[in-house]
Coordinates of C-alpha atoms in Angstrom, one line a residue:
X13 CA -19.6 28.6 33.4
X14 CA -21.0 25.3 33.5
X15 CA -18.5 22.1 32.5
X16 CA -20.3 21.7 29.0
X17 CA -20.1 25.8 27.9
X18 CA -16.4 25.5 28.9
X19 CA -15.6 22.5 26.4
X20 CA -17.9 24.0 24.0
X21 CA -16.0 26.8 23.9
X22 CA -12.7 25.2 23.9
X23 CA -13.8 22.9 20.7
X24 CA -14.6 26.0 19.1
X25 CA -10.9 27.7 19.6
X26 CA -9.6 24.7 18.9
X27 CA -11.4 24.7 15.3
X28 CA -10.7 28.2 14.3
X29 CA -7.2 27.3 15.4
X30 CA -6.5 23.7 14.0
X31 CA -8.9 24.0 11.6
X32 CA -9.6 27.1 10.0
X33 CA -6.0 28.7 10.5
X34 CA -7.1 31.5 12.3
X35 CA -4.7 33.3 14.2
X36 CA -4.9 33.4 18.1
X37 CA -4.6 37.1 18.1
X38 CA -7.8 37.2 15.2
X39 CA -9.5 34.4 17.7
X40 CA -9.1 36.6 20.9
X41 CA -10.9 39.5 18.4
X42 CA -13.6 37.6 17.4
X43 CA -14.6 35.9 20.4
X44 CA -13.8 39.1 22.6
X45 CA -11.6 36.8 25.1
X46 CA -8.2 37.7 25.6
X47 CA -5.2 36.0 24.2
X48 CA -3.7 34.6 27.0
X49 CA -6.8 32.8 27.5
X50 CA -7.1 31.3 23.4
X51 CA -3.8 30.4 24.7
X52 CA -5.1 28.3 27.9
X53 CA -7.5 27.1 26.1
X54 CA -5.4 25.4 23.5
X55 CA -3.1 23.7 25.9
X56 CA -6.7 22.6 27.5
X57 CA -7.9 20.8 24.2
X58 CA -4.8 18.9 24.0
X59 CA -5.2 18.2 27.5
X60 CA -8.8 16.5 27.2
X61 CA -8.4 14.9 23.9
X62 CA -10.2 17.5 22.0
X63 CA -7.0 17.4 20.3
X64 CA -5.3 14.5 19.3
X65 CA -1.8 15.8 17.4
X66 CA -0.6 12.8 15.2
X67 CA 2.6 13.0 12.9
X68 CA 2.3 10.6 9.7
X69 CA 6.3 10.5 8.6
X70 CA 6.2 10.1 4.8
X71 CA 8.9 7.6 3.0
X72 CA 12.1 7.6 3.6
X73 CA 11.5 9.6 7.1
X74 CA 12.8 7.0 9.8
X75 CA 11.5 9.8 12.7
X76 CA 10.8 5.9 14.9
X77 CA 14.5 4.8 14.3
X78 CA 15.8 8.2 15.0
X79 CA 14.0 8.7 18.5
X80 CA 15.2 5.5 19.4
X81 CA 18.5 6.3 18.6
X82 CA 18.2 9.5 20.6
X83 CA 16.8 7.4 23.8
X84 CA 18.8 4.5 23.8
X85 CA 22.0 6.1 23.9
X86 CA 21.6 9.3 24.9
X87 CA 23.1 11.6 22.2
X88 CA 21.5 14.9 21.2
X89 CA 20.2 14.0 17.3
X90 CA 20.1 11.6 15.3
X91 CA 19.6 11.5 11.6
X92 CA 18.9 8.4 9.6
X93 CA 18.5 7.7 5.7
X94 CA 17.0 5.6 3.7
X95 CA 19.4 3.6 1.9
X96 CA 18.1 1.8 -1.3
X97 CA 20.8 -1.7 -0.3
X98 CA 22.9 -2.4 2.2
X99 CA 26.1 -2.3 -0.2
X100 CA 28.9 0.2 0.9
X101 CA 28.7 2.6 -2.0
X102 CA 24.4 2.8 -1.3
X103 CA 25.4 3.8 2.0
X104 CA 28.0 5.9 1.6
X105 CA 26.0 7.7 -0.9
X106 CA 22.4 7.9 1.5
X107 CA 24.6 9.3 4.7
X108 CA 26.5 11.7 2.5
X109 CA 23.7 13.3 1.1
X110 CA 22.0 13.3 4.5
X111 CA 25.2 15.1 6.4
X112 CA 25.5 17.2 3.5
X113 CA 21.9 18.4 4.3
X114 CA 22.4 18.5 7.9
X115 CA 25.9 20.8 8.1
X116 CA 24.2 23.1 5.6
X117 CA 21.6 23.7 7.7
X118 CA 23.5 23.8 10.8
X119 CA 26.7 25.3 10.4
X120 CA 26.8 28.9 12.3
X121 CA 29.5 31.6 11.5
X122 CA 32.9 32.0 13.1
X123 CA 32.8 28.0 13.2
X124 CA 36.0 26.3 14.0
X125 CA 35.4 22.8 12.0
X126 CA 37.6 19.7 12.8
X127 CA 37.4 17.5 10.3
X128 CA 39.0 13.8 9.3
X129 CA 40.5 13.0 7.0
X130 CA 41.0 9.2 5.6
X131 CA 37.0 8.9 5.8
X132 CA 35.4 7.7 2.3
X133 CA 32.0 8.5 4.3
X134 CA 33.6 12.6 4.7
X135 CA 34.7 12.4 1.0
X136 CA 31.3 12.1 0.5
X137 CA 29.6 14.4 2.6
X138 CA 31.9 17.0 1.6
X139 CA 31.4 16.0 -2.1
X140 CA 27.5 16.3 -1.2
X141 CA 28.0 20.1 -0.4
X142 CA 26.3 23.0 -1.8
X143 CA 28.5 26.3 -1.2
X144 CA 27.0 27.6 1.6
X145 CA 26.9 31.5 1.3
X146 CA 25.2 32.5 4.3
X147 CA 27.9 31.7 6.8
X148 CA 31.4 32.4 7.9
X149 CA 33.1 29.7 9.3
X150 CA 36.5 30.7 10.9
X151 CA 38.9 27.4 9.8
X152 CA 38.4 23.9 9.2
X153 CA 40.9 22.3 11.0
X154 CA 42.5 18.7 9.7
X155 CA 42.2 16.3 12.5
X156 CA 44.4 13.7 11.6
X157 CA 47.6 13.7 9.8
X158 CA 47.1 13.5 6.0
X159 CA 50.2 12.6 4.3
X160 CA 50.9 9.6 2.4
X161 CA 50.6 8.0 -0.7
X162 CA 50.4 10.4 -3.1
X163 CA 47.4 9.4 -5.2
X164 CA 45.1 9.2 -1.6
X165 CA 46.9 12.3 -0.2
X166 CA 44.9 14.2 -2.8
X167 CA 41.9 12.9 -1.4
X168 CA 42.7 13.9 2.3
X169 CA 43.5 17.4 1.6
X170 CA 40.1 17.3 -0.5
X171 CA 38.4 17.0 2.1
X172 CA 39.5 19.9 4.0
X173 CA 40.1 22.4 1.1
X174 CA 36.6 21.5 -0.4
X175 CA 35.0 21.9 3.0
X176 CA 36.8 25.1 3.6
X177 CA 35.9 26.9 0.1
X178 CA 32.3 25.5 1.4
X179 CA 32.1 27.9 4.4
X180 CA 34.5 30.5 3.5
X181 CA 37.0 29.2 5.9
X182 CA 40.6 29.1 6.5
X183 CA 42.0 25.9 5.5
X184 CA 44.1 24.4 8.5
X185 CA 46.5 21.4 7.6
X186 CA 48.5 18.6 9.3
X187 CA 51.4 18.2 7.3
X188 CA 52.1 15.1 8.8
X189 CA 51.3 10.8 8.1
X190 CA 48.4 9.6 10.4
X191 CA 50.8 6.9 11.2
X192 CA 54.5 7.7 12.2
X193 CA 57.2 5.2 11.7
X194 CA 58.2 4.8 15.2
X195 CA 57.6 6.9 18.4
X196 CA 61.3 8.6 18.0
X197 CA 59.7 9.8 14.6
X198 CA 56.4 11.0 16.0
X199 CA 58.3 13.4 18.3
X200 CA 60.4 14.6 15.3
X201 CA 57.2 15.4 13.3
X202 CA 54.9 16.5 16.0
X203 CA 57.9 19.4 16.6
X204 CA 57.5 21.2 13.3
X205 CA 56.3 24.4 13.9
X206 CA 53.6 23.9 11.3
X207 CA 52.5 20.9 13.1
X208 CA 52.2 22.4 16.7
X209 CA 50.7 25.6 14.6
X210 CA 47.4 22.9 13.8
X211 CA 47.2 20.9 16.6
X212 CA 47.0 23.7 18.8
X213 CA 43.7 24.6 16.5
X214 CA 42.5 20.8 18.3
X215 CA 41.8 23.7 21.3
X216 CA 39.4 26.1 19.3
X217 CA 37.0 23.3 17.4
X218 CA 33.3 23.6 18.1
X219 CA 31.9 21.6 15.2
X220 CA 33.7 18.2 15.1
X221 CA 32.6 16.1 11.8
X222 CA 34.1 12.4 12.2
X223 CA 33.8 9.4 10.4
X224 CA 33.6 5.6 12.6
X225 CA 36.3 2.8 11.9
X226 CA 35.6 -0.8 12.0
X227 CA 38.5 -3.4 12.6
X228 CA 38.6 -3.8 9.0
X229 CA 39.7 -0.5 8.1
X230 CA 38.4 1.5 4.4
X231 CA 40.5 0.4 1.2
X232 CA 41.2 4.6 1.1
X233 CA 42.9 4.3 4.9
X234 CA 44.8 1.4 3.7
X235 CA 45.5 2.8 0.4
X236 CA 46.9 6.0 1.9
X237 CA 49.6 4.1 4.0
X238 CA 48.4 5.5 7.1
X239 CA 46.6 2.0 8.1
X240 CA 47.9 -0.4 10.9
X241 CA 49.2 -4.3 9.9
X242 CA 46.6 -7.1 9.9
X243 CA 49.0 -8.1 12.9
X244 CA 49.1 -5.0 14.7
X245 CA 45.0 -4.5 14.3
X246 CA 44.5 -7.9 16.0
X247 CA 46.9 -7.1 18.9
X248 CA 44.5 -3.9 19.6
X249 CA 41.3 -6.6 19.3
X250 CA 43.2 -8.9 21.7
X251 CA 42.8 -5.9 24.1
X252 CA 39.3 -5.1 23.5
X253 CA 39.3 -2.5 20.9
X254 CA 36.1 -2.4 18.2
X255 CA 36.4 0.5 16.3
X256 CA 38.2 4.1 16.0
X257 CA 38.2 7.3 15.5
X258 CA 41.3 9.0 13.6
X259 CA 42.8 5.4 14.7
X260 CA 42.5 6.2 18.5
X261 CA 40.5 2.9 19.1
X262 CA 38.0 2.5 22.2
X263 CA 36.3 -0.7 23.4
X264 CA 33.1 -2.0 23.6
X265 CA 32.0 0.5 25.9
X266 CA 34.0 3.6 24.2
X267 CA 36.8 3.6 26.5
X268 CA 40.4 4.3 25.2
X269 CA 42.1 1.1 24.5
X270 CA 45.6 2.2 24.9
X271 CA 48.8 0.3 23.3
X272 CA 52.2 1.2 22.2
X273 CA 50.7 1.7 18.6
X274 CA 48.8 4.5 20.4
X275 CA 52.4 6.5 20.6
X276 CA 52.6 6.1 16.7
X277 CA 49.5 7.8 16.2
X278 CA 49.2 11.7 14.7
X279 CA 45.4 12.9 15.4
X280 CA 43.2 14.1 17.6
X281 CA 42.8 12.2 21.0
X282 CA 39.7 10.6 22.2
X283 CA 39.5 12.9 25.3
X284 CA 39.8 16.0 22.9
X285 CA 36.7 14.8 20.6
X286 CA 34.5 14.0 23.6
X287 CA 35.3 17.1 24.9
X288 CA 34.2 18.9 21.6
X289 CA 31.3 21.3 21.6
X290 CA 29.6 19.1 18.8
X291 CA 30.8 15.9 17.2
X292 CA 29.4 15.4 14.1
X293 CA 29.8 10.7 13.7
X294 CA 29.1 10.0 9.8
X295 CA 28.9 6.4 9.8
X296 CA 27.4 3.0 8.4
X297 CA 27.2 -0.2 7.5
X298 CA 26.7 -3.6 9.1
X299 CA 30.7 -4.2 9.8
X300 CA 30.8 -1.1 11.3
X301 CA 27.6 -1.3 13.8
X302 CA 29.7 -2.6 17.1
X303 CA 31.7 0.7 16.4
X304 CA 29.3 2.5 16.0
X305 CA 27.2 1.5 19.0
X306 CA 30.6 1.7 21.5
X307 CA 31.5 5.4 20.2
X308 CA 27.8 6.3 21.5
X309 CA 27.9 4.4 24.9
X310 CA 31.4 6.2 25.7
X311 CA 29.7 9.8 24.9
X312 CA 31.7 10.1 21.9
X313 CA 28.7 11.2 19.4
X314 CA 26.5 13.9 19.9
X315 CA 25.1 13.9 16.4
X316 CA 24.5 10.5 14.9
X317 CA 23.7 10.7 11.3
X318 CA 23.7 6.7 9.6
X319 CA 21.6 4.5 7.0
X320 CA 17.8 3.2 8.4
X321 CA 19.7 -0.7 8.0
X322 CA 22.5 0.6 10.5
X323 CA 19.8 2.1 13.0
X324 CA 17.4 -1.0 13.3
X325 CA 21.1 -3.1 14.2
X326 CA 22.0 -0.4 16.9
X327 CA 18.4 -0.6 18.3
X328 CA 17.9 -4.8 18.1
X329 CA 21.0 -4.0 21.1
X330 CA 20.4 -4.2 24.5
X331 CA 23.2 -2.1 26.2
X332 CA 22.5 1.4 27.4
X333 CA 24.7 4.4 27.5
X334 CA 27.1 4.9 30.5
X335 CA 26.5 8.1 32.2

């Protein structure tokens, strides 16, 4: 076959395919060649240009931002939304919706779903939920203690409840504060049988769905009386720390920044999340990009899923991911 019946015959393939929909095994019929060889053929119109795939995102699809996100730092998706402002409660709402959309899609049965908390960015994904009836989950496990003032207590075990009705899960509480009065205390609380019964559940979690703290914590973490002192957050920036998770803050580059506050402290521990099978970061917001950006260099994220504002800040960055 001469060099101009071969690409003759692979335009042709490559219209019936691209073209007119038809079916590589209705191609192989038609044209009496065999399948594996429409196959062939196909890869061989992409390979000479015969076949120029382009995707056209439509608005509101940031699929740029998101593969940038996934390059520069490494972590296995990323999901961004268009937020209509920059203001809190337009971000809030934007990432909710977006995590809602992503944990219904994703969640499998048997899951064992860690979840925060104190997050105002979880309130809303949770809120953002549609019952989802075609899975399972096993327990949704609370992460970090939840007591505390009453009114904002409600909220925390909100969040775990509503996510548990969600995906027919066991609801799995710490009955404790996030923040115990002294270390003496701690050891008191992390005793109870009911305590050790949850934090033993830290073990079994494959899905772990996290919210990102700034050092200016949420009005609903301060509220709930589980928040460090203006004096006490300052004393972790004097030793590097940018942000937290469950208030087991890292530095710039992710790594634990460990103080005596740290001893205080009733949630999960950095090196449990990163060991996770999946952790879930639901986070935005200018404040909270250096955060953000450090809990992806340490290998703290898998799943990014922030506002298109957030991801152009992350991206105008020049470090890279520590491997």
């Amino acid at each position: 076959m001469s060099r101009a019946d071969e690409l003759r015959l692979i335009t042709r393939v490559a219209q019936m395919y691209y073209l007119d929909a038809v079916k590589q095994s209705d191609i192989s019929e038609r044209l009496h060649i065999p399948q594996a060889r429409v196959s062939r053929l196909l890869k061989k119109a992409l390979d000479e240009n015969i076949v120029r795939i382009s995707i056209t995102p439509p608005p509101g699809v940031f699929a740029e931002l998101e593969a940038g996100l996934r390059e520069r730092f490494g972590i296995e998706e990323a999901i961004v939304a268009e937020a209509l402002s920059e203001r809190d409660e337009t971000v809030l709402a934007a990432i909710g919706d977006a995590a809602a959309h992503f944990l219904e899609s994703t969640i499998a049965d048997d899951e064992v779903i860690g979840v925060s908390s104190w997050s105002l960015s979880l309130m809303r994904t949770v809120d953002a939920i549609t019952p989802i009836k075609r899975v399972q989950a096993k327990k949704v496990v609370q992460i970090f203690g939840g007591m505390g003032n009453p009114t904002m207590q409600s909220h925390a075990q909100h969040i775990v409840t509503r996510l548990a009705q969600l995906t027919n899960a066991k609801p799995q509480f710490l009955p404790a504060p996030g923040v115990a009065g002294s270390p003496e205390s701690k050891n008191v609380l992390m005793a109870d049988p009911f305590v050790e019964e949850t934090v033993r559940c830290f073990q079994e979690i494959t899905l772990m769905l996290v919210g990102i703290g700034s050092m200016t914590p949420s009005y609903m973490l301060v509220n709930s009386g589980n928040a460090f002192t203006r004096e006490e957050l300052d004393e972790l920036a004097a030793h590097g720390a940018v942000g937290d998770m469950g208030l087991r803050f890292f530095d710039a580059e992710g790594k634990p920044v460990i103080t005596p506050l740290n001893d205080r402290v009733i949630s999960i521990p950095l090196e449990e999340i990163k060991a996770a099978k999946r952790v879930v970061a639901v986070a935005g917001g200018s404040r909270k990009v250096p955060a953000i950006r450090a809990a992806m260099l340490g290998g703290l994220v898998d799943v990014l899923i922030t506002d298109h504002f957030t991801a152009e800040q992350l991206l105008g960055s020049e470090p890279t991911r520590k491997t």
